[in-house]
Tab-separated table of C-alpha atoms in Angstrom:
chain	number	residue	atom	x	y	z
A	1	UNK	CA	54.775	169.152	10.155
A	2	UNK	CA	54.280	168.808	6.382
A	3	UNK	CA	57.727	169.058	4.781
A	4	UNK	CA	56.356	169.627	1.255
A	5	UNK	CA	53.977	172.519	1.998
A	6	UNK	CA	55.093	176.092	1.227
A	7	UNK	CA	57.255	177.828	3.818
A	8	UNK	CA	56.973	181.404	5.076
A	9	UNK	CA	60.327	182.933	6.069
A	10	UNK	CA	60.159	186.101	8.180
A	11	UNK	CA	63.326	188.134	7.735
A	12	UNK	CA	65.296	188.697	4.569
A	13	UNK	CA	68.805	188.804	5.981
A	14	UNK	CA	71.541	186.193	5.740
A	15	UNK	CA	69.482	183.530	7.524
A	16	UNK	CA	66.380	184.257	5.456
A	17	UNK	CA	68.103	183.763	2.137
A	18	UNK	CA	69.897	180.660	3.422
A	19	UNK	CA	66.512	179.143	4.328
A	20	UNK	CA	65.131	180.099	0.915
A	21	UNK	CA	68.055	178.409	-0.858
A	22	UNK	CA	67.626	175.309	1.301
A	23	UNK	CA	63.952	174.822	0.458
A	24	UNK	CA	64.111	175.964	-3.165
A	25	UNK	CA	66.897	173.424	-3.672
A	26	UNK	CA	64.403	170.795	-2.496
A	27	UNK	CA	61.621	172.114	-4.757
A	28	UNK	CA	59.596	173.502	-1.850
A	29	UNK	CA	58.004	176.956	-2.447
A	30	UNK	CA	59.198	179.716	-0.093
A	31	UNK	CA	57.873	183.184	0.623
A	32	UNK	CA	60.310	185.632	2.215
A	33	UNK	CA	58.822	188.603	4.029
A	34	UNK	CA	60.763	191.623	5.297
A	35	UNK	CA	59.719	195.164	6.115
A	36	UNK	CA	62.600	196.419	3.980
A	37	UNK	CA	62.794	196.022	0.216
A	38	UNK	CA	64.197	192.642	-0.771
A	39	UNK	CA	66.826	192.207	-3.489
A	40	UNK	CA	68.142	188.938	-4.873
A	41	UNK	CA	71.617	188.131	-3.530
A	42	UNK	CA	74.493	187.966	-6.007
A	43	UNK	CA	75.411	184.452	-4.857
A	44	UNK	CA	72.013	182.873	-5.579
A	45	UNK	CA	72.801	179.416	-7.054
A	46	UNK	CA	72.183	179.052	-10.771
A	47	UNK	CA	70.591	175.635	-10.267
A	48	UNK	CA	68.087	176.959	-7.678
A	49	UNK	CA	64.771	177.921	-9.316
A	50	UNK	CA	63.855	181.527	-8.507
A	51	UNK	CA	60.272	180.789	-9.464
A	52	UNK	CA	59.918	178.882	-6.192
A	53	UNK	CA	60.705	181.997	-4.123
A	54	UNK	CA	58.232	184.839	-3.594
A	55	UNK	CA	59.343	188.166	-2.134
A	56	UNK	CA	57.015	190.295	0.007
A	57	UNK	CA	57.975	193.556	1.683
A	58	UNK	CA	56.260	196.444	3.447
A	59	UNK	CA	55.119	197.581	6.868
A	60	UNK	CA	51.726	195.850	6.933
A	61	UNK	CA	51.874	192.618	4.938
A	62	UNK	CA	48.600	191.102	3.777
A	63	UNK	CA	49.411	187.418	3.584
A	64	UNK	CA	47.031	184.483	3.501
A	65	UNK	CA	48.690	182.178	6.012
A	66	UNK	CA	46.445	179.207	5.364
A	67	UNK	CA	48.655	177.606	2.708
A	68	UNK	CA	51.895	177.517	4.707
A	69	UNK	CA	53.181	174.364	6.393
A	70	UNK	CA	55.565	176.211	8.696
A	71	UNK	CA	56.884	179.668	9.518
A	72	UNK	CA	60.612	180.156	10.027
A	73	UNK	CA	61.823	183.244	11.885
A	74	UNK	CA	65.256	184.770	11.420
A	75	UNK	CA	67.220	185.699	14.573
A	76	UNK	CA	66.351	189.355	14.083
A	77	UNK	CA	62.595	188.748	14.269
A	78	UNK	CA	60.794	188.571	17.608
A	79	UNK	CA	58.229	185.896	18.405
A	80	UNK	CA	55.932	188.848	19.177
A	81	UNK	CA	55.896	189.885	15.496
A	82	UNK	CA	52.331	190.140	14.189
A	83	UNK	CA	52.789	187.458	11.530
A	84	UNK	CA	54.410	185.079	14.013
A	85	UNK	CA	51.554	185.565	16.487
A	86	UNK	CA	48.967	185.117	13.715
A	87	UNK	CA	50.625	181.927	12.453
A	88	UNK	CA	50.838	180.445	15.941
A	89	UNK	CA	47.153	181.221	16.497
A	90	UNK	CA	46.318	179.236	13.332
A	91	UNK	CA	48.348	176.261	14.543
A	92	UNK	CA	51.116	176.770	11.980
A	93	UNK	CA	54.448	175.565	13.478
A	94	UNK	CA	56.790	178.495	14.200
A	95	UNK	CA	60.489	177.594	14.371
A	96	UNK	CA	63.859	179.311	14.226
A	97	UNK	CA	66.496	178.758	11.548
A	98	UNK	CA	68.478	176.974	14.273
A	99	UNK	CA	65.623	174.523	14.850
A	100	UNK	CA	65.247	173.975	11.106
A	101	UNK	CA	68.939	173.095	10.748
A	102	UNK	CA	68.721	170.779	13.759
A	103	UNK	CA	65.768	168.963	12.163
A	104	UNK	CA	67.708	168.166	8.981
A	105	UNK	CA	71.221	167.640	10.410
A	106	UNK	CA	72.395	164.071	11.118
A	107	UNK	CA	75.445	165.205	13.122
A	108	UNK	CA	76.250	165.630	16.806
A	109	UNK	CA	76.199	169.248	17.949
A	110	UNK	CA	78.207	171.204	20.502
A	111	UNK	CA	76.335	174.449	21.216
A	112	UNK	CA	77.512	177.524	23.105
A	113	UNK	CA	75.439	180.345	24.539
A	114	UNK	CA	75.750	183.075	27.175
A	115	UNK	CA	75.720	186.843	27.291
A	116	UNK	CA	79.443	187.232	26.592
A	117	UNK	CA	82.257	185.119	25.176
A	118	UNK	CA	80.169	182.981	22.800
A	119	UNK	CA	82.179	183.601	19.650
A	120	UNK	CA	85.552	183.131	21.337
A	121	UNK	CA	84.530	179.866	23.015
A	122	UNK	CA	82.807	178.538	19.876
A	123	UNK	CA	85.936	179.248	17.850
A	124	UNK	CA	88.152	177.674	20.512
A	125	UNK	CA	86.068	174.478	20.560
A	126	UNK	CA	86.079	174.253	16.774
A	127	UNK	CA	89.857	174.694	16.737
A	128	UNK	CA	90.401	172.046	19.433
A	129	UNK	CA	88.176	169.457	17.752
A	130	UNK	CA	89.684	170.121	14.325
A	131	UNK	CA	93.245	169.800	15.581
A	132	UNK	CA	92.212	166.590	17.362
A	133	UNK	CA	91.315	165.132	13.966
A	134	UNK	CA	87.538	165.575	14.021
A	135	UNK	CA	85.575	166.688	10.982
A	136	UNK	CA	84.096	169.998	12.131
A	137	UNK	CA	81.806	172.730	10.827
A	138	UNK	CA	81.396	175.952	12.820
A	139	UNK	CA	78.362	178.169	12.379
A	140	UNK	CA	75.274	179.766	13.855
A	141	UNK	CA	75.354	183.202	15.420
A	142	UNK	CA	79.080	183.334	14.692
A	143	UNK	CA	78.241	184.343	11.113
A	144	UNK	CA	77.287	181.338	8.957
A	145	UNK	CA	73.639	180.184	9.167
A	146	UNK	CA	73.578	176.528	10.181
A	147	UNK	CA	70.970	175.697	7.551
A	148	UNK	CA	73.501	176.620	4.846
A	149	UNK	CA	75.877	173.957	6.231
A	150	UNK	CA	73.421	171.057	6.387
A	151	UNK	CA	74.299	169.681	2.948
A	152	UNK	CA	77.983	169.458	4.021
A	153	UNK	CA	77.224	167.485	7.169
A	154	UNK	CA	77.247	163.729	7.707
A	155	UNK	CA	77.167	161.536	10.814
A	156	UNK	CA	80.947	161.811	11.257
A	157	UNK	CA	80.803	165.620	11.404
A	158	UNK	CA	80.653	167.609	14.627
A	159	UNK	CA	78.660	170.835	14.384
A	160	UNK	CA	79.981	173.555	16.711
A	161	UNK	CA	77.334	176.252	16.988
A	162	UNK	CA	77.200	179.639	18.617
A	163	UNK	CA	73.562	180.179	19.539
A	164	UNK	CA	71.963	183.397	20.739
A	165	UNK	CA	68.814	183.954	22.758
A	166	UNK	CA	67.197	185.183	19.528
A	167	UNK	CA	67.859	181.829	17.847
A	168	UNK	CA	66.753	179.847	20.878
A	169	UNK	CA	63.546	181.841	21.280
A	170	UNK	CA	61.714	179.737	18.653
A	171	UNK	CA	63.587	176.463	19.199
A	172	UNK	CA	61.380	173.450	19.939
A	173	UNK	CA	63.372	170.190	19.886
A	174	UNK	CA	66.971	171.457	19.687
A	175	UNK	CA	69.091	169.137	21.880
A	176	UNK	CA	72.879	169.359	21.431
A	177	UNK	CA	75.079	166.514	22.621
A	178	UNK	CA	77.124	169.080	24.567
A	179	UNK	CA	75.685	172.443	25.614
A	180	UNK	CA	77.677	175.275	27.196
A	181	UNK	CA	76.256	178.244	29.123
A	182	UNK	CA	79.013	180.778	29.801
A	183	UNK	CA	77.379	183.546	31.836
A	184	UNK	CA	74.156	185.504	32.099
A	185	UNK	CA	73.675	189.219	32.701
A	186	UNK	CA	70.801	191.480	31.588
A	187	UNK	CA	70.884	191.978	27.810
A	188	UNK	CA	68.419	192.390	24.937
A	189	UNK	CA	65.680	193.441	27.348
A	190	UNK	CA	64.237	195.557	24.543
A	191	UNK	CA	63.391	192.226	22.890
A	192	UNK	CA	62.868	189.752	25.759
A	193	UNK	CA	61.173	192.289	28.074
A	194	UNK	CA	62.412	190.794	31.368
A	195	UNK	CA	65.611	189.134	32.575
A	196	UNK	CA	63.644	186.021	33.500
A	197	UNK	CA	62.335	185.636	29.953
A	198	UNK	CA	65.877	186.143	28.665
A	199	UNK	CA	67.082	183.370	31.005
A	200	UNK	CA	64.302	181.057	29.879
A	201	UNK	CA	65.323	181.547	26.235
A	202	UNK	CA	68.927	180.701	27.085
A	203	UNK	CA	67.865	177.547	28.922
A	204	UNK	CA	66.354	176.164	25.740
A	205	UNK	CA	69.908	175.198	24.805
A	206	UNK	CA	69.641	172.278	27.241
A	207	UNK	CA	65.939	171.835	28.051
A	208	UNK	CA	65.475	169.047	25.465
A	209	UNK	CA	68.727	167.201	26.207
A	210	UNK	CA	68.716	163.511	27.125
A	211	UNK	CA	70.226	162.087	30.343
A	212	UNK	CA	73.394	160.998	28.496
A	213	UNK	CA	74.042	164.503	27.105
A	214	UNK	CA	76.425	166.982	28.778
A	215	UNK	CA	75.798	170.507	30.016
A	216	UNK	CA	78.812	172.711	30.869
A	217	UNK	CA	77.943	175.467	33.341
A	218	UNK	CA	79.851	178.379	34.887
A	219	UNK	CA	80.206	177.610	38.595
A	220	UNK	CA	81.161	181.269	39.272
A	221	UNK	CA	77.891	182.717	37.899
A	222	UNK	CA	75.022	182.201	40.386
A	223	UNK	CA	72.297	182.408	37.738
A	224	UNK	CA	74.060	179.935	35.451
A	225	UNK	CA	74.973	177.596	38.328
A	226	UNK	CA	71.301	177.557	39.326
A	227	UNK	CA	70.411	176.036	35.952
A	228	UNK	CA	71.667	172.705	37.277
A	229	UNK	CA	68.281	172.248	38.963
A	230	UNK	CA	66.551	172.142	35.568
A	231	UNK	CA	69.193	170.206	33.600
A	232	UNK	CA	68.059	166.833	32.223
A	233	UNK	CA	71.628	165.902	31.204
A	234	UNK	CA	74.960	165.435	33.015
A	235	UNK	CA	76.368	168.692	34.410
A	236	UNK	CA	80.043	169.594	34.090
A	237	UNK	CA	81.521	172.805	35.509
A	238	UNK	CA	84.190	175.393	34.806
A	239	UNK	CA	85.506	177.881	37.347
A	240	UNK	CA	88.200	180.460	38.030
A	241	UNK	CA	87.704	179.889	41.753
A	242	UNK	CA	89.146	176.446	42.294
A	243	UNK	CA	88.247	172.786	42.040
A	244	UNK	CA	84.877	171.802	40.561
A	245	UNK	CA	84.267	168.218	39.466
A	246	UNK	CA	83.599	167.006	36.918
A	247	UNK	CA	84.917	169.884	34.874
A	248	UNK	CA	87.754	172.370	34.523
A	249	UNK	CA	89.171	175.001	36.854
A	250	UNK	CA	92.038	177.408	37.552
A	251	UNK	CA	94.213	176.807	40.589
A	252	UNK	CA	97.579	178.451	41.402
A	253	UNK	CA	98.216	179.560	37.834
A	254	UNK	CA	97.318	176.246	36.213
A	255	UNK	CA	94.301	174.954	34.276
A	256	UNK	CA	93.024	171.564	35.466
A	257	UNK	CA	90.549	168.947	34.220
A	258	UNK	CA	88.688	166.160	35.987
A	259	UNK	CA	86.508	164.172	33.578
A	260	UNK	CA	85.527	161.619	36.192
A	261	UNK	CA	88.637	159.537	35.504
A	262	UNK	CA	91.002	161.551	37.690
A	263	UNK	CA	92.614	165.003	37.788
A	264	UNK	CA	94.826	166.091	34.873
A	265	UNK	CA	96.880	169.231	34.220
A	266	UNK	CA	95.817	170.946	30.997
A	267	UNK	CA	98.343	173.789	30.841
A	268	UNK	CA	99.877	176.754	32.615
A	269	UNK	CA	97.864	179.954	32.573
A	270	UNK	CA	100.874	181.860	31.206
A	271	UNK	CA	100.715	179.676	28.073
A	272	UNK	CA	97.400	181.256	27.043
A	273	UNK	CA	98.112	184.025	24.507
A	274	UNK	CA	94.917	185.985	25.275
A	275	UNK	CA	94.793	188.676	28.004
A	276	UNK	CA	92.294	188.895	30.862
A	277	UNK	CA	90.627	186.580	33.359
A	278	UNK	CA	87.592	186.358	31.093
A	279	UNK	CA	89.697	184.616	28.463
A	280	UNK	CA	90.957	182.124	31.045
A	281	UNK	CA	87.298	181.359	31.800
A	282	UNK	CA	86.638	181.038	28.059
A	283	UNK	CA	89.514	178.569	27.730
A	284	UNK	CA	88.231	176.533	30.678
A	285	UNK	CA	84.748	176.367	29.144
A	286	UNK	CA	86.140	175.286	25.772
A	287	UNK	CA	88.352	172.678	27.423
A	288	UNK	CA	85.409	171.228	29.343
A	289	UNK	CA	83.311	170.987	26.182
A	290	UNK	CA	86.163	169.343	24.258
A	291	UNK	CA	86.797	166.882	27.094
A	292	UNK	CA	83.084	166.031	27.052
A	293	UNK	CA	83.672	165.066	23.403
A	294	UNK	CA	86.476	162.698	24.508
A	295	UNK	CA	89.336	164.909	23.263
A	296	UNK	CA	92.680	164.187	24.951
A	297	UNK	CA	94.158	166.793	27.299
A	298	UNK	CA	97.312	167.220	25.172
A	299	UNK	CA	95.215	168.100	22.115
A	300	UNK	CA	93.213	170.639	24.145
A	301	UNK	CA	96.409	172.286	25.424
A	302	UNK	CA	97.989	172.362	21.976
A	303	UNK	CA	95.032	174.134	20.392
A	304	UNK	CA	94.628	176.670	23.220
A	305	UNK	CA	98.337	177.519	23.271
A	306	UNK	CA	98.139	178.539	19.618
A	307	UNK	CA	94.852	180.435	19.886
A	308	UNK	CA	95.346	184.181	19.411
A	309	UNK	CA	91.718	185.299	19.427
A	310	UNK	CA	88.991	186.287	16.982
A	311	UNK	CA	88.144	189.439	15.109
A	312	UNK	CA	86.603	192.433	16.909
A	313	UNK	CA	87.344	191.087	20.424
A	314	UNK	CA	90.259	193.030	21.929
A	315	UNK	CA	91.826	192.628	18.489
A	316	UNK	CA	95.043	194.578	18.016
A	317	UNK	CA	94.565	196.469	14.777
A	318	UNK	CA	97.539	198.822	14.450
A	319	UNK	CA	98.954	202.024	15.873
A	320	UNK	CA	98.043	205.697	15.774
A	321	UNK	CA	100.687	208.269	16.762
A	322	UNK	CA	102.636	205.538	18.523
A	323	UNK	CA	99.604	204.281	20.493
A	324	UNK	CA	98.362	200.701	20.166
A	325	UNK	CA	94.796	200.463	18.855
A	326	UNK	CA	92.375	197.638	19.658
A	327	UNK	CA	89.073	196.756	18.017
A	328	UNK	CA	86.566	195.465	20.574
A	329	UNK	CA	83.440	196.308	18.609
A	330	UNK	CA	81.741	193.040	19.605
A	331	UNK	CA	81.402	194.372	23.135
A	332	UNK	CA	77.692	195.016	22.676
A	333	UNK	CA	76.677	195.124	26.345
A	334	UNK	CA	78.101	196.720	29.513
A	335	UNK	CA	79.588	193.530	30.979
A	336	UNK	CA	81.537	192.758	27.808
A	337	UNK	CA	82.939	196.302	27.697
A	338	UNK	CA	83.882	196.097	31.376
A	339	UNK	CA	85.977	192.934	31.021
A	340	UNK	CA	87.720	194.413	27.967
A	341	UNK	CA	88.637	197.612	29.795
A	342	UNK	CA	89.828	195.635	32.816
A	343	UNK	CA	92.176	193.582	30.608
A	344	UNK	CA	94.494	196.631	30.348
A	345	UNK	CA	96.737	198.162	33.009
A	346	UNK	CA	97.882	201.202	31.032
A	347	UNK	CA	95.830	204.407	30.534
A	348	UNK	CA	93.244	204.171	27.740
A	349	UNK	CA	91.404	206.333	25.269
A	350	UNK	CA	88.023	204.615	24.925
A	351	UNK	CA	85.727	205.199	21.953
A	352	UNK	CA	82.229	203.903	22.725
A	353	UNK	CA	78.752	203.973	21.270
A	354	UNK	CA	75.902	201.739	20.177
A	355	UNK	CA	72.232	200.936	20.546
A	356	UNK	CA	70.296	201.321	23.786
A	357	UNK	CA	69.121	197.828	24.812
A	358	UNK	CA	67.585	199.050	28.091
A	359	UNK	CA	70.462	197.714	30.202
A	360	UNK	CA	71.947	199.392	33.285
A	361	UNK	CA	75.109	201.330	32.355
A	362	UNK	CA	76.019	202.564	35.846
A	363	UNK	CA	78.773	200.004	36.608
A	364	UNK	CA	80.370	200.628	33.216
A	365	UNK	CA	80.225	204.401	33.698
A	366	UNK	CA	81.723	204.130	37.169
A	367	UNK	CA	84.618	202.096	35.791
A	368	UNK	CA	85.160	204.549	32.951
A	369	UNK	CA	85.138	207.480	35.378
């Protein structure tokens, strides 16, 4: 891959402009294409030459692809996009923004994926590592493009990344030191077409790992547990259903860890501030990932005890006529909405809506009824 040849960026959102800033700052020409009209962001750096960035928009772009050294796709752009297919046919490398950041980052990476819980677990891991004294940056699908963090990263930094199937779709060599797969249920089938293709995208989080790397899997999810057969690295587990070694588990109201050096108590379940079994599972996954990074059990417990959640995930946001109101707008699939509703014992008024992603809503509707 020629690092000095012009770059074509497909997608003019947050990731697209972050990629443009990255390359323009290195004096590499970039073309950004988006179907929608592109406008320069207000935060474009003064020392970054705009002359190096070309903007192209419209439904049917006429671009000569021959001069580009690589094509970078934003998470919102499918690998089935006409320009992506045309570039691949010409032998032009097609990569995701995640892969680009991985190529230029010198740091170890802890990466989290799954259908639900990614942001909570990513935030938990970042909090644990930070409170344990590590130098940490948190980014990816959680909101900050990883490529925008590369210039802040050195070999002593740990990158904690939330990664989606969209980001993994065009990953090629991405190989985090610790990978976490939380769960897998049908989602984004409007993009990935089948559940098996969706699973294959998710498995790219660990497919390039080395034997000394760690993979944390959910022992309670049959699809995720089955990934062990294809894991090149060392598998750790987390479970709500009892002992699983090496890894973390819940037993008789307590969270436990076995890192191969013996069983240790992490904390009591009642010490977790967040409601719901799903958040216990999230805490177990985060604890396993932190332990795989050699964080002491006391530091893990201290960070989890003080963790009160993240925005838009069963987030208490006030009262209306004496009724508590919660924002759970990140529940973007049926399974996520189900676990949120099941976290409450009292009667609810539920306001729901969103985009049809071709997923089965029957279980959610039965619960609501």
